[in-house]
PDB file of C-alpha atoms in Angstrom:
ATOM      1  CA  MET A 863    -101.926 -44.280  11.105  1.00  0.00           C
ATOM      2  CA  LYS A 864    -103.946 -47.430  10.739  1.00  0.00           C
ATOM      3  CA  ASP A 865    -103.664 -50.516   8.594  1.00  0.00           C
ATOM      4  CA  GLN A 866    -106.756 -51.253   6.617  1.00  0.00           C
ATOM      5  CA  ARG A 867    -107.772 -53.752   4.000  1.00  0.00           C
ATOM      6  CA  LEU A 868    -109.913 -52.658   1.072  1.00  0.00           C
ATOM      7  CA  GLU A 869    -111.140 -54.836  -1.733  1.00  0.00           C
ATOM      8  CA  ILE A 870    -110.576 -53.707  -5.300  1.00  0.00           C
ATOM      9  CA  LYS A 871    -114.306 -53.041  -5.735  1.00  0.00           C
ATOM     10  CA  ASP A 872    -114.087 -50.576  -2.789  1.00  0.00           C
ATOM     11  CA  ILE A 873    -111.190 -48.739  -4.415  1.00  0.00           C
ATOM     12  CA  VAL A 874    -112.972 -48.568  -7.780  1.00  0.00           C
ATOM     13  CA  LYS A 875    -116.180 -47.323  -6.147  1.00  0.00           C
ATOM     14  CA  ASN A 876    -114.281 -44.315  -4.778  1.00  0.00           C
ATOM     15  CA  ILE A 877    -112.646 -43.059  -7.964  1.00  0.00           C
ATOM     16  CA  ASP A 878    -115.328 -42.098 -10.441  1.00  0.00           C
ATOM     17  CA  ASP A 879    -117.537 -39.677  -8.531  1.00  0.00           C
ATOM     18  CA  ALA A 880    -116.163 -36.360  -7.275  1.00  0.00           C
ATOM     19  CA  THR A 881    -118.982 -35.953  -4.768  1.00  0.00           C
ATOM     20  CA  LEU A 882    -118.953 -39.479  -3.356  1.00  0.00           C
ATOM     21  CA  GLY A 883    -115.403 -40.554  -4.064  1.00  0.00           C
ATOM     22  CA  LYS A 884    -112.979 -40.465  -1.189  1.00  0.00           C
ATOM     23  CA  LEU A 885    -109.761 -41.073  -3.106  1.00  0.00           C
ATOM     24  CA  ASP A 886    -107.875 -38.326  -4.874  1.00  0.00           C
ATOM     25  CA  ILE A 887    -104.501 -37.752  -6.458  1.00  0.00           C
ATOM     26  CA  PRO A 888    -102.603 -34.744  -5.120  1.00  0.00           C
ATOM     27  CA  GLU A 889    -101.332 -32.316  -7.737  1.00  0.00           C
ATOM     28  CA  PHE A 890     -97.731 -33.093  -6.807  1.00  0.00           C
ATOM     29  CA  GLN A 891     -98.097 -36.700  -8.078  1.00  0.00           C
ATOM     30  CA  ARG A 892     -96.777 -37.524 -11.525  1.00  0.00           C
ATOM     31  CA  GLY A 893     -99.238 -38.555 -14.216  1.00  0.00           C
ATOM     32  CA  PHE A 894    -100.088 -42.069 -15.300  1.00  0.00           C
ATOM     33  CA  VAL A 895     -97.063 -43.629 -17.012  1.00  0.00           C
ATOM     34  CA  TRP A 896     -97.842 -47.347 -17.200  1.00  0.00           C
ATOM     35  CA  SER A 897     -97.898 -49.040 -20.585  1.00  0.00           C
ATOM     36  CA  ALA A 898    -100.831 -51.159 -21.727  1.00  0.00           C
ATOM     37  CA  GLU A 899     -98.561 -54.179 -21.218  1.00  0.00           C
ATOM     38  CA  LYS A 900     -98.171 -53.342 -17.508  1.00  0.00           C
ATOM     39  CA  VAL A 901    -101.965 -53.042 -17.179  1.00  0.00           C
ATOM     40  CA  LYS A 902    -102.292 -56.487 -18.794  1.00  0.00           C
ATOM     41  CA  ASN A 903     -99.683 -57.886 -16.404  1.00  0.00           C
ATOM     42  CA  LEU A 904    -101.569 -56.442 -13.437  1.00  0.00           C
ATOM     43  CA  VAL A 905    -104.719 -58.292 -14.552  1.00  0.00           C
ATOM     44  CA  ASP A 906    -102.742 -61.506 -14.886  1.00  0.00           C
ATOM     45  CA  SER A 907    -101.267 -61.045 -11.390  1.00  0.00           C
ATOM     46  CA  LEU A 908    -104.674 -60.334  -9.873  1.00  0.00           C
ATOM     47  CA  TRP A 909    -106.210 -63.377 -11.546  1.00  0.00           C
ATOM     48  CA  ARG A 910    -103.358 -65.566 -10.273  1.00  0.00           C
ATOM     49  CA  VAL A 911    -103.725 -63.967  -6.794  1.00  0.00           C
ATOM     50  CA  TYR A 912    -100.112 -62.758  -6.815  1.00  0.00           C
ATOM     51  CA  PRO A 913     -99.233 -59.920  -4.433  1.00  0.00           C
ATOM     52  CA  ILE A 914     -99.334 -56.504  -6.095  1.00  0.00           C
ATOM     53  CA  GLY A 915     -98.083 -54.394  -3.208  1.00  0.00           C
ATOM     54  CA  THR A 916     -99.780 -52.035  -0.826  1.00  0.00           C
ATOM     55  CA  ILE A 917    -101.533 -48.760  -1.418  1.00  0.00           C
ATOM     56  CA  LEU A 918    -100.489 -45.823   0.761  1.00  0.00           C
ATOM     57  CA  LEU A 919    -103.296 -43.368   1.447  1.00  0.00           C
ATOM     58  CA  TRP A 920    -102.822 -40.090   3.290  1.00  0.00           C
ATOM     59  CA  GLU A 921    -105.690 -38.818   5.420  1.00  0.00           C
ATOM     60  CA  SER A 922    -105.186 -35.077   5.407  1.00  0.00           C
ATOM     61  CA  LYS A 923    -106.948 -31.751   5.428  1.00  0.00           C
ATOM     62  CA  TYR A 924    -105.017 -30.871   2.277  1.00  0.00           C
ATOM     63  CA  SER A 925    -107.382 -28.987  -0.009  1.00  0.00           C
ATOM     64  CA  SER A 926    -107.307 -29.342  -3.742  1.00  0.00           C
ATOM     65  CA  PRO A 927    -107.565 -26.380  -6.099  1.00  0.00           C
ATOM     66  CA  ARG A 928    -109.731 -28.635  -8.310  1.00  0.00           C
ATOM     67  CA  PHE A 929    -112.707 -28.005  -6.035  1.00  0.00           C
ATOM     68  CA  ALA A 930    -114.459 -24.828  -4.973  1.00  0.00           C
ATOM     69  CA  GLU A 931    -114.260 -23.797  -1.335  1.00  0.00           C
ATOM     70  CA  GLY A 932    -117.032 -25.479   0.635  1.00  0.00           C
ATOM     71  CA  ALA A 933    -117.423 -28.244  -1.963  1.00  0.00           C
ATOM     72  CA  GLN A 934    -114.541 -30.257  -0.616  1.00  0.00           C
ATOM     73  CA  THR A 935    -115.054 -33.363   1.442  1.00  0.00           C
ATOM     74  CA  GLN A 936    -112.537 -35.323   3.467  1.00  0.00           C
ATOM     75  CA  ARG A 937    -110.317 -37.150   0.990  1.00  0.00           C
ATOM     76  CA  LEU A 938    -107.768 -39.898   1.151  1.00  0.00           C
ATOM     77  CA  TRP A 939    -104.806 -38.830  -0.948  1.00  0.00           C
ATOM     78  CA  VAL A 940    -103.064 -41.567  -2.923  1.00  0.00           C
ATOM     79  CA  VAL A 941     -99.392 -41.248  -2.002  1.00  0.00           C
ATOM     80  CA  ASP A 942     -98.280 -44.638  -3.341  1.00  0.00           C
ATOM     81  CA  GLY A 943    -100.283 -46.822  -5.707  1.00  0.00           C
ATOM     82  CA  GLN A 944    -101.553 -44.280  -8.203  1.00  0.00           C
ATOM     83  CA  GLN A 945    -100.379 -46.325 -11.209  1.00  0.00           C
ATOM     84  CA  ARG A 946    -102.177 -49.434  -9.918  1.00  0.00           C
ATOM     85  CA  ILE A 947    -105.334 -47.510  -9.020  1.00  0.00           C
ATOM     86  CA  THR A 948    -105.438 -45.850 -12.441  1.00  0.00           C
ATOM     87  CA  ALA A 949    -104.851 -49.250 -14.095  1.00  0.00           C
ATOM     88  CA  LEU A 950    -107.791 -50.620 -12.070  1.00  0.00           C
ATOM     89  CA  SER A 951    -109.864 -47.664 -13.278  1.00  0.00           C
ATOM     90  CA  LEU A 952    -109.067 -48.651 -16.850  1.00  0.00           C
ATOM     91  CA  LEU A 953    -109.792 -52.298 -16.131  1.00  0.00           C
ATOM     92  CA  PHE A 954    -113.208 -51.555 -14.610  1.00  0.00           C
ATOM     93  CA  GLY A 955    -114.084 -48.837 -17.125  1.00  0.00           C
ATOM     94  CA  LYS A 956    -114.349 -46.042 -14.543  1.00  0.00           C
ATOM     95  CA  LYS A 957    -112.737 -42.737 -15.479  1.00  0.00           C
ATOM     96  CA  PRO A 958    -111.349 -41.163 -12.316  1.00  0.00           C
ATOM     97  CA  TYR A 959    -112.947 -37.791 -11.669  1.00  0.00           C
ATOM     98  CA  TRP A 960    -109.482 -36.286 -11.227  1.00  0.00           C
ATOM     99  CA  TRP A 961    -108.433 -37.237 -14.796  1.00  0.00           C
ATOM    100  CA  PRO A 962    -108.419 -33.904 -16.636  1.00  0.00           C
ATOM    101  CA  ASP A 963    -108.640 -34.842 -20.334  1.00  0.00           C
ATOM    102  CA  VAL A 964    -111.539 -36.998 -21.568  1.00  0.00           C
ATOM    103  CA  GLU A 965    -110.054 -37.449 -25.047  1.00  0.00           C
ATOM    104  CA  GLU A 966    -106.745 -38.666 -23.607  1.00  0.00           C
ATOM    105  CA  TRP A 967    -108.634 -41.015 -21.252  1.00  0.00           C
ATOM    106  CA  ASN A 968    -110.678 -42.483 -24.105  1.00  0.00           C
ATOM    107  CA  LYS A 969    -107.515 -43.281 -26.095  1.00  0.00           C
ATOM    108  CA  LEU A 970    -105.944 -44.947 -23.076  1.00  0.00           C
ATOM    109  CA  TYR A 971    -109.218 -46.765 -22.364  1.00  0.00           C
ATOM    110  CA  GLU A 972    -109.183 -48.379 -25.815  1.00  0.00           C
ATOM    111  CA  LYS A 973    -105.460 -49.125 -25.737  1.00  0.00           C
ATOM    112  CA  CYS A 974    -105.667 -50.816 -22.308  1.00  0.00           C
ATOM    113  CA  ASP A 975    -108.709 -53.005 -22.946  1.00  0.00           C
ATOM    114  CA  VAL A 976    -107.245 -56.253 -21.610  1.00  0.00           C
ATOM    115  CA  LEU A 977    -108.657 -59.329 -23.336  1.00  0.00           C
ATOM    116  CA  VAL A 978    -108.805 -62.937 -22.158  1.00  0.00           C
ATOM    117  CA  ASN A 979    -108.688 -66.016 -24.371  1.00  0.00           C
ATOM    118  CA  ILE A 980    -111.618 -68.122 -23.141  1.00  0.00           C
ATOM    119  CA  LYS A 981    -110.575 -71.112 -25.239  1.00  0.00           C
ATOM    120  CA  LYS A 982    -107.588 -71.705 -22.987  1.00  0.00           C
ATOM    121  CA  ALA A 983    -107.784 -74.135 -20.060  1.00  0.00           C
ATOM    122  CA  LYS A 984    -109.458 -72.614 -16.980  1.00  0.00           C
ATOM    123  CA  ASP A 985    -106.278 -72.842 -14.922  1.00  0.00           C
ATOM    124  CA  SER A 986    -104.075 -71.197 -17.572  1.00  0.00           C
ATOM    125  CA  LEU A 987    -106.012 -68.308 -19.046  1.00  0.00           C
ATOM    126  CA  GLU A 988    -104.118 -66.118 -21.500  1.00  0.00           C
ATOM    127  CA  PHE A 989    -104.388 -62.341 -21.438  1.00  0.00           C
ATOM    128  CA  GLY A 990    -103.656 -60.080 -24.362  1.00  0.00           C
ATOM    129  CA  LEU A 991    -104.084 -56.556 -25.658  1.00  0.00           C
ATOM    130  CA  PRO A 992    -106.279 -55.496 -28.566  1.00  0.00           C
ATOM    131  CA  ASN A 993    -105.030 -56.049 -32.068  1.00  0.00           C
ATOM    132  CA  PRO A 994    -106.989 -56.614 -35.300  1.00  0.00           C
ATOM    133  CA  VAL A 995    -107.044 -60.408 -34.884  1.00  0.00           C
ATOM    134  CA  ARG A 996    -108.035 -60.463 -31.206  1.00  0.00           C
ATOM    135  CA  ARG A 997    -110.537 -57.619 -31.551  1.00  0.00           C
ATOM    136  CA  TYR A 998    -112.719 -59.653 -33.928  1.00  0.00           C
ATOM    137  CA  SER A 999    -112.066 -63.162 -32.623  1.00  0.00           C
ATOM    138  CA  PRO A1000    -114.924 -64.714 -30.607  1.00  0.00           C
ATOM    139  CA  GLU A1001    -112.446 -66.462 -28.322  1.00  0.00           C
ATOM    140  CA  TRP A1002    -111.016 -63.158 -27.016  1.00  0.00           C
ATOM    141  CA  ILE A1003    -113.329 -61.364 -24.569  1.00  0.00           C
ATOM    142  CA  SER A1004    -112.759 -58.038 -22.838  1.00  0.00           C
ATOM    143  CA  VAL A1005    -111.993 -58.524 -19.139  1.00  0.00           C
ATOM    144  CA  ARG A1006    -113.632 -55.123 -18.625  1.00  0.00           C
ATOM    145  CA  LYS A1007    -116.863 -56.475 -20.114  1.00  0.00           C
ATOM    146  CA  ILE A1008    -116.769 -59.446 -17.740  1.00  0.00           C
ATOM    147  CA  LEU A1009    -116.102 -57.239 -14.706  1.00  0.00           C
ATOM    148  CA  GLN A1010    -118.884 -54.808 -15.647  1.00  0.00           C
ATOM    149  CA  THR A1011    -121.443 -57.574 -16.196  1.00  0.00           C
ATOM    150  CA  GLU A1012    -123.890 -58.244 -13.384  1.00  0.00           C
ATOM    151  CA  ASN A1013    -125.305 -61.384 -15.020  1.00  0.00           C
ATOM    152  CA  LEU A1014    -122.411 -63.696 -15.863  1.00  0.00           C
ATOM    153  CA  SER A1015    -124.823 -66.478 -16.880  1.00  0.00           C
ATOM    154  CA  LYS A1016    -126.330 -64.307 -19.590  1.00  0.00           C
ATOM    155  CA  LEU A1017    -122.907 -63.304 -20.903  1.00  0.00           C
ATOM    156  CA  ALA A1018    -121.675 -66.919 -20.819  1.00  0.00           C
ATOM    157  CA  THR A1019    -124.795 -68.013 -22.734  1.00  0.00           C
ATOM    158  CA  GLU A1020    -124.092 -65.409 -25.433  1.00  0.00           C
ATOM    159  CA  VAL A1021    -120.448 -66.444 -25.702  1.00  0.00           C
ATOM    160  CA  ALA A1022    -121.134 -70.211 -25.634  1.00  0.00           C
ATOM    161  CA  ASN A1023    -123.866 -69.960 -28.309  1.00  0.00           C
ATOM    162  CA  ALA A1024    -126.290 -72.113 -26.270  1.00  0.00           C
ATOM    163  CA  ASN A1025    -123.810 -75.007 -26.071  1.00  0.00           C
ATOM    164  CA  ALA A1026    -124.433 -76.423 -22.562  1.00  0.00           C
ATOM    165  CA  GLU A1027    -120.992 -77.982 -22.140  1.00  0.00           C
ATOM    166  CA  GLU A1028    -119.207 -74.876 -23.346  1.00  0.00           C
ATOM    167  CA  PHE A1029    -121.484 -72.670 -21.201  1.00  0.00           C
ATOM    168  CA  SER A1030    -120.306 -74.352 -18.005  1.00  0.00           C
ATOM    169  CA  ASP A1031    -116.639 -73.940 -18.936  1.00  0.00           C
ATOM    170  CA  VAL A1032    -117.029 -70.294 -20.000  1.00  0.00           C
ATOM    171  CA  HIS A1033    -119.116 -69.416 -16.933  1.00  0.00           C
ATOM    172  CA  GLU A1034    -116.483 -70.918 -14.633  1.00  0.00           C
ATOM    173  CA  LYS A1035    -113.758 -68.845 -16.335  1.00  0.00           C
ATOM    174  CA  PHE A1036    -115.860 -65.688 -16.031  1.00  0.00           C
ATOM    175  CA  GLN A1037    -116.394 -66.367 -12.326  1.00  0.00           C
ATOM    176  CA  SER A1038    -112.649 -66.775 -11.795  1.00  0.00           C
ATOM    177  CA  LEU A1039    -112.108 -63.362 -13.408  1.00  0.00           C
ATOM    178  CA  LYS A1040    -114.938 -61.736 -11.456  1.00  0.00           C
ATOM    179  CA  LYS A1041    -113.121 -62.705  -8.239  1.00  0.00           C
ATOM    180  CA  ILE A1042    -110.660 -59.912  -9.038  1.00  0.00           C
ATOM    181  CA  GLU A1043    -113.213 -57.507  -7.529  1.00  0.00           C
ATOM    182  CA  GLY A1044    -112.712 -59.050  -4.111  1.00  0.00           C
ATOM    183  CA  TYR A1045    -108.901 -59.026  -4.217  1.00  0.00           C
ATOM    184  CA  PRO A1046    -107.695 -57.388  -0.989  1.00  0.00           C
ATOM    185  CA  LEU A1047    -105.423 -54.362  -1.071  1.00  0.00           C
ATOM    186  CA  TYR A1048    -103.715 -53.215   2.103  1.00  0.00           C
TER     187      TYR A1048
END
């Protein structure tokens, strides 16, 4: 057994493609049970760089009945950390290939769309879950949208409405959230 550090972006990259992905959930694991509130709290912890625990992966020749014989590649089985990995999937908008029900995933995807209040001070961002007020308020932005955006400057320009002073503040907040991708998991 070896200790290894992976960044969150490496974990996310290996969950949404059955042919390329190396992570899988064995059938004996329970399903996803976290509430949307726990997903929101995970985002807050990641942004604050709080420890979120380790992920235990099992390198095994265990074969999954989800794949045809000959189509299986070497997988790393998630023994501990499935709730966190699934929450990261929701956060980054990447449906894990092992998730069986698209309709159920889509409901969870909407429910767990963590929002950030960009009007708060940059060192005390506030995270929330969708509700009618937040959903239509320009000060609440989806963290998922920020993490999926390649061009933070363009997004910050749209949000700041061409206000140069506000642009700088918003862009800095977006960058602090984007750092979540590089958070190390052991």
